[in-house]
Coordinates of C-alpha atoms in Angstrom, one line a residue:
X1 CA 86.1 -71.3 41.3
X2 CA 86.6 -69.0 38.5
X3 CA 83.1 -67.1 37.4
X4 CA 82.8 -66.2 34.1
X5 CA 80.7 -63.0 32.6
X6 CA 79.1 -63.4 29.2
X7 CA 78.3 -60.2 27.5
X8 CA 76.0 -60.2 24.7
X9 CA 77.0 -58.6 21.2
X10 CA 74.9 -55.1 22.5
X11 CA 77.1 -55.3 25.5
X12 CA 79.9 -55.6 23.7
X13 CA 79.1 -52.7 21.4
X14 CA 78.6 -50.2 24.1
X15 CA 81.4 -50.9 25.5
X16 CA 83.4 -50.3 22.8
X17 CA 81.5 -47.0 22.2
X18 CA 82.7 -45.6 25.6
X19 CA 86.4 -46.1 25.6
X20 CA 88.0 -42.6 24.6
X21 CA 88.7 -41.9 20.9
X22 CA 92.7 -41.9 20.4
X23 CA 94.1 -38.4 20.1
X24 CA 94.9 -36.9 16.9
X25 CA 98.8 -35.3 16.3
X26 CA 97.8 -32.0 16.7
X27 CA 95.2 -32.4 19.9
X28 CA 98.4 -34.4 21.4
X29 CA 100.6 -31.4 20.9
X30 CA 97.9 -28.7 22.2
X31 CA 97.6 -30.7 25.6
X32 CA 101.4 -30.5 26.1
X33 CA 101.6 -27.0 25.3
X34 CA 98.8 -26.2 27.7
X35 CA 100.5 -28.7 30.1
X36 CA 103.7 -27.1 29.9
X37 CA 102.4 -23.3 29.9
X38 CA 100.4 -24.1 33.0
X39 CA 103.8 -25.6 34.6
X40 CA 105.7 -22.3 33.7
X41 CA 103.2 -20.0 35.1
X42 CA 102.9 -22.6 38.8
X43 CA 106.8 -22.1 38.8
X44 CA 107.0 -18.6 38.3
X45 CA 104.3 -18.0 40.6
X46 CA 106.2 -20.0 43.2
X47 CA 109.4 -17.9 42.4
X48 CA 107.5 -14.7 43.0
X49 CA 106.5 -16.0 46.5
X50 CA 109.6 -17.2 47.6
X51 CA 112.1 -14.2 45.7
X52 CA 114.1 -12.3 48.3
X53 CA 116.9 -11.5 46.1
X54 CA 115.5 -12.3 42.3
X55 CA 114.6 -9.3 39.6
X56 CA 111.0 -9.6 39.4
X57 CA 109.6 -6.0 39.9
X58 CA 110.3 -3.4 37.4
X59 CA 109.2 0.2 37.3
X60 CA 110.7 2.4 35.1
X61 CA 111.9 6.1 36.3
X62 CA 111.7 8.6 34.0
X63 CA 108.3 10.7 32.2
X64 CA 107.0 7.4 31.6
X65 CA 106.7 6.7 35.4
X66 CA 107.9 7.9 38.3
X67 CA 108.8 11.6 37.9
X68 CA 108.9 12.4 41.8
X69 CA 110.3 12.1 45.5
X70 CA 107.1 11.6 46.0
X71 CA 106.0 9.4 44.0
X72 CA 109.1 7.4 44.4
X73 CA 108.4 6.8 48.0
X74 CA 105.2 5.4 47.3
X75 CA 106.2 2.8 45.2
X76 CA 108.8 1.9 47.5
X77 CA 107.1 2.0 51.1
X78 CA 109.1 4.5 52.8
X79 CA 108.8 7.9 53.9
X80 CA 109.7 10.4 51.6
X81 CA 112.8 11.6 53.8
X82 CA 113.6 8.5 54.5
X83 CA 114.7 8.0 50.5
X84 CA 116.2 11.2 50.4
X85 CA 118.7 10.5 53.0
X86 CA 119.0 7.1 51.7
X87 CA 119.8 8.6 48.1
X88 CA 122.5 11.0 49.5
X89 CA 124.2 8.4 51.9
X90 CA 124.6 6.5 48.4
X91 CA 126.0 10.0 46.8
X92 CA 129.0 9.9 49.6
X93 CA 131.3 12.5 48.5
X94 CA 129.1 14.5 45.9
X95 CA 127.4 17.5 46.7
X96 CA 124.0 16.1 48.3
X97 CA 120.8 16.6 47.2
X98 CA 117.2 18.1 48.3
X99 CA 114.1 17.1 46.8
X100 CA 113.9 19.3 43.5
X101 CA 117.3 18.4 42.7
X102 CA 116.1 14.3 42.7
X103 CA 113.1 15.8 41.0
X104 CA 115.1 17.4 38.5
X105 CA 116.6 14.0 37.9
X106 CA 113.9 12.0 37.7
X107 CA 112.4 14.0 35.0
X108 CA 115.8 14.4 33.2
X109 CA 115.0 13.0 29.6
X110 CA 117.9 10.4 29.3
X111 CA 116.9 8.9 33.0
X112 CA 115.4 5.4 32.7
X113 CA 116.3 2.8 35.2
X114 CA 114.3 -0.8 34.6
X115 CA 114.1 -3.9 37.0
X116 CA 115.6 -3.9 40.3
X117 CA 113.5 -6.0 43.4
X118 CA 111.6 -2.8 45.1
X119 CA 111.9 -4.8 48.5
X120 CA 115.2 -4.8 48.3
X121 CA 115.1 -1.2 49.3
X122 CA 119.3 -0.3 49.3
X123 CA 119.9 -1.7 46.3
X124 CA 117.4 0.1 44.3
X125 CA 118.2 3.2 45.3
X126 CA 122.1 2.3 44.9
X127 CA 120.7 1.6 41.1
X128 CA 119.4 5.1 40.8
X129 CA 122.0 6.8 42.5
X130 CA 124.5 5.3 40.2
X131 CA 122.3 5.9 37.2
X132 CA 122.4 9.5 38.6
X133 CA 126.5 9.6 38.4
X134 CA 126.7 8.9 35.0
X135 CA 124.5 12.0 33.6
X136 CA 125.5 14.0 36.5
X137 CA 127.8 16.3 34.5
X138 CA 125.2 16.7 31.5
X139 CA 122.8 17.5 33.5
X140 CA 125.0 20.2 35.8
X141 CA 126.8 21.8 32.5
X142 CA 126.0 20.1 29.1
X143 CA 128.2 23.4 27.6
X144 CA 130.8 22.2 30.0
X145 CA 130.9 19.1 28.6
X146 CA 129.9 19.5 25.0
X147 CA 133.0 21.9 24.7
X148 CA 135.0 19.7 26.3
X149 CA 134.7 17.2 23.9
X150 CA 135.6 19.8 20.7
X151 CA 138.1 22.0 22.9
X152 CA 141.2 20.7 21.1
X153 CA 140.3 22.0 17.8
X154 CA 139.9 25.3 19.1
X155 CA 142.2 28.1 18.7
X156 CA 142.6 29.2 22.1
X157 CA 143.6 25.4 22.8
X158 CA 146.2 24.9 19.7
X159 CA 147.8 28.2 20.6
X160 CA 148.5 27.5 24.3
X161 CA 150.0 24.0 23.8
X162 CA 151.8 25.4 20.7
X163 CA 155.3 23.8 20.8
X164 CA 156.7 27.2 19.5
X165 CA 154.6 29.3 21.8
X166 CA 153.4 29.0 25.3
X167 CA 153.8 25.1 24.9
X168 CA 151.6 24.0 27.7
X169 CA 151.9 20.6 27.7
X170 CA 155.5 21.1 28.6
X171 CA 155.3 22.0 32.2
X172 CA 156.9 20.8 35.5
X173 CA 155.9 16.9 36.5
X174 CA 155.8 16.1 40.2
X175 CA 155.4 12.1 39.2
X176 CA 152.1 12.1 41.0
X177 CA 148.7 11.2 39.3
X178 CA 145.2 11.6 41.1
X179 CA 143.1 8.8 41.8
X180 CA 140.1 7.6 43.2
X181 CA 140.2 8.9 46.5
X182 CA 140.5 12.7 47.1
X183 CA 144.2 13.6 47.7
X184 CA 144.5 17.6 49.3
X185 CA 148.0 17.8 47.9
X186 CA 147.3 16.8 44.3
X187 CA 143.9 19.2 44.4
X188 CA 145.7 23.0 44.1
X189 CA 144.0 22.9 40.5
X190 CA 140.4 22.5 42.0
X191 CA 141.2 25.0 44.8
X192 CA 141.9 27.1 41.6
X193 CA 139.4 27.0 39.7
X194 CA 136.7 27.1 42.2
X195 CA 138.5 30.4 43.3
X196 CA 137.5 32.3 39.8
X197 CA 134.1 29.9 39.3
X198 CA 132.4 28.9 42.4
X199 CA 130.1 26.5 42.3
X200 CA 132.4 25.1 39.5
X201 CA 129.6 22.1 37.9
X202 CA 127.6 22.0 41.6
X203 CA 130.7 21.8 43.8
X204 CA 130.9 23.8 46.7
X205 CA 134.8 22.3 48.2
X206 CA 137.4 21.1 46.4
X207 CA 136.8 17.9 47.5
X208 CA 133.4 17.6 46.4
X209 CA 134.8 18.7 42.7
X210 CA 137.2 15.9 43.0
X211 CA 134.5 13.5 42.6
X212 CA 132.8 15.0 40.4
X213 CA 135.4 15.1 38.0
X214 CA 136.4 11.4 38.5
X215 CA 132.7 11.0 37.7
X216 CA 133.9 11.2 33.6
X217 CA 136.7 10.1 31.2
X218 CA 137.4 13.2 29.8
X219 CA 138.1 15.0 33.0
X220 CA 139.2 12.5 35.3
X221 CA 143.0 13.3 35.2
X222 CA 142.4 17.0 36.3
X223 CA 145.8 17.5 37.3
X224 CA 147.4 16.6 33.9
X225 CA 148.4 19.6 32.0
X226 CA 146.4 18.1 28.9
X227 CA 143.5 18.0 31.0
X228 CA 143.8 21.3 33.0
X229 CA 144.3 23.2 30.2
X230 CA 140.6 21.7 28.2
X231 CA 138.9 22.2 31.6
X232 CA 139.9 25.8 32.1
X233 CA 139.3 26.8 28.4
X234 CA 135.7 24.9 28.3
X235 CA 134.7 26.4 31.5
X236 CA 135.4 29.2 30.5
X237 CA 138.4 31.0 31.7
X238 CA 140.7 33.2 29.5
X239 CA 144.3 33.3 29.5
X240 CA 147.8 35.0 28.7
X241 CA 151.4 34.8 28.5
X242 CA 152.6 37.5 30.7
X243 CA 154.8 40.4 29.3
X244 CA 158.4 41.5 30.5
X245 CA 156.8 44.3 33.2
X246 CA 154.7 41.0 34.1
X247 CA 156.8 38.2 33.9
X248 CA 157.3 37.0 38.1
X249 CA 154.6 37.0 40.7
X250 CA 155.9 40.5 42.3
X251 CA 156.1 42.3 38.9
X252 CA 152.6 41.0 38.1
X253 CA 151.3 42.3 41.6
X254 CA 153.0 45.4 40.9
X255 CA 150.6 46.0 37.7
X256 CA 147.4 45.5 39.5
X257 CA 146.0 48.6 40.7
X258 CA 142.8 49.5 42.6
X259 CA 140.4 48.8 39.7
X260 CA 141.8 45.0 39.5
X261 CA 141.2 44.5 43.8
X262 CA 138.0 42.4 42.6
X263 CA 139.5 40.0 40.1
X264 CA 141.4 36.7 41.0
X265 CA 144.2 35.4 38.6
X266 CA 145.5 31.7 38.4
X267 CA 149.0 31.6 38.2
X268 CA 150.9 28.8 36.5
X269 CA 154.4 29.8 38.0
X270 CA 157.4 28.3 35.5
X271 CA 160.0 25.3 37.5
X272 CA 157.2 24.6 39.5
X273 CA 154.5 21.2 39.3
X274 CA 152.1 23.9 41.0
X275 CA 149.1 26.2 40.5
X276 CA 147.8 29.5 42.8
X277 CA 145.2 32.4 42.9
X278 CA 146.3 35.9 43.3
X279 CA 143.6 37.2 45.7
X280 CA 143.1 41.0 47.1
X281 CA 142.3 40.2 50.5
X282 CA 143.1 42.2 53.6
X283 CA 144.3 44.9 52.1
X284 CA 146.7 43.5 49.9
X285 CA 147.4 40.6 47.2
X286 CA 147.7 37.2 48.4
X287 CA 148.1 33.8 47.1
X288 CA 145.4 31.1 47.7
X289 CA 146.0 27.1 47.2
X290 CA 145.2 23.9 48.6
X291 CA 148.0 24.5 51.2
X292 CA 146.8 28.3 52.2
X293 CA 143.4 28.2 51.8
X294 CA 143.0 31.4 53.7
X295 CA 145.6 33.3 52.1
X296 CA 149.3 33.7 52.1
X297 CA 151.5 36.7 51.5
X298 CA 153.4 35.1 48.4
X299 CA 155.8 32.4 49.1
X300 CA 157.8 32.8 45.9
X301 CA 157.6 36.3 45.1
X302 CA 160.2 36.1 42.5
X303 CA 159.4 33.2 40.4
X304 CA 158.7 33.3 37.0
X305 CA 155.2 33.0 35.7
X306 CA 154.6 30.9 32.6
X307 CA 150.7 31.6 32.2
X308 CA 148.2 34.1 34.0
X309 CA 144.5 33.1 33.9
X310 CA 141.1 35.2 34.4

């Protein structure tokens, strides 16, 4: 049996009164946009919770942040020795670093390195450590660098490569080109000019220089005569073409009395895709490369000498 509700005009009016008012355009497009806001912000809340591996942490090093070891540490949980080892592990074959030196760094104007997941402890200081490579030389020997990049214009370089002159560019090839790894019989260059400039840009070995010197475009083929030449000149290091009484490595020796037992000459011997030092040591001149690092009574005492550097 069906029972049936009357409801009285009132009635009726009241309940009319308390269904909701349809919403306008713009009140329908406010509650999706909170809707949807409130949906991103649950998601990315979620993502921060669950994020192993996401960028969702970003400091920034440089004067606007972090401008210590210390400070670095901090943010990153770890004892300050432990990041220091950590950042030198990453530096492999550089010259590794102490604490002032990653201070230095951090404090260097051009450093800024943004995002990177903090927990992710190894590759955050990977980030820095590479960031650290690619202003390494700038920051070791901006002179270096910035004369690097002119050198060719100079005088000094036009006269040594000088087609009519000393032509440089002309020497002896050997077919063999330096790469990525550190090759001892490809590195008689770096033995010579750490020889006449130690600590050449921070390096205390050869090998160490290597890397440094892969580190930029401009000096990365060290062992080119293009290349050799610009580095030598912007580092410094004067040269000549030798005379007639100076022309082979036992006439040169023969010129070089007691006042010149303190100097060191690089010798760029003609017919030859190699590079020495003449060295006073142990009472007499000896030559100095990556194959007699200790010293060597000259092996080719008569060959002719195309360039003599100081």
């Amino acid at each position: 049996m069906k029972t049936h509700v009357h409801t009285s005009p009132e009635n009726k009016s009241a309940t009319a009164n308390n269904k909701p008012e349809p919403r306008s355009a713009a009140s329908a497009g406010q509650f999706k946009d909170n809707r949807a806001a409130a949906l991103t912000q649950q998601k990315w809340q979620q993502a921060v919770q669950n994020c192993t591996s996401e960028i969702f942490q970003r400091i920034k090093i440089g004067n606007e942040s972090v401008t210590t070891v210390t400070r670095l540490a901090e943010r990153l949980e770890k004892p300050k020795n432990t990041v220091i080892a950590k950042f030198n592990e990453k530096l492999g074959n550089l010259p590794q670093v102490d604490e002032g030196k990653i201070n230095n760094y951090l404090n260097y104007k051009k450093t800024k390195v943004s995002g990177g997941n903090l927990s992710d402890y190894d590759q955050y200081i990977g980030r820095l450590v590479e960031s650290y490579k690619r202003s390494y030389m700038e920051r070791e020997d901006n002179n270096f660098l910035t004369t690097m990049g002119t050198i060719e214009s100079d005088q000094s370089y036009t006269t040594l490569v000088d087609p009519q002159g000393i032509n440089y560019l002309d020497g002896e090839e050997d077919g063999a080109s330096v790469g990525d790894n550190y090759d001892k019989n490809l590195a008689c260059s770096l033995y010579a000019i750490l020889a006449l400039k130690p600590g050449f840009l921070g390096a205390t070995t050869p090998k160490e220089l290597h890397y440094i010197l892969r580190l930029n475009p401009q000096t990365k083929s060290y062992d080119e005569d293009k290349e050799v030449a610009k580095i030598r000149l912007s580092a410094g290091l004067s040269y000549r073409a030798p005379g007639n009484a100076e022309n082979t490595v036992s006439k040169f020796m023969n010129t070089l009395g007691e006042q010149h037992q303190g100097n060191k000459y690089i010798i760029d011997p003609s017919g030859a895709a190699h590079t020495f030092v003449l060295k006073y040591m142990g009472g007499r001149w000896k030559q100095v490369d990556n194959d007699h690092p200790d010293g060597v009574i000259p092996t080719a005492p008569n060959a002719a000498i195309r360039v003599i550097w100081n």
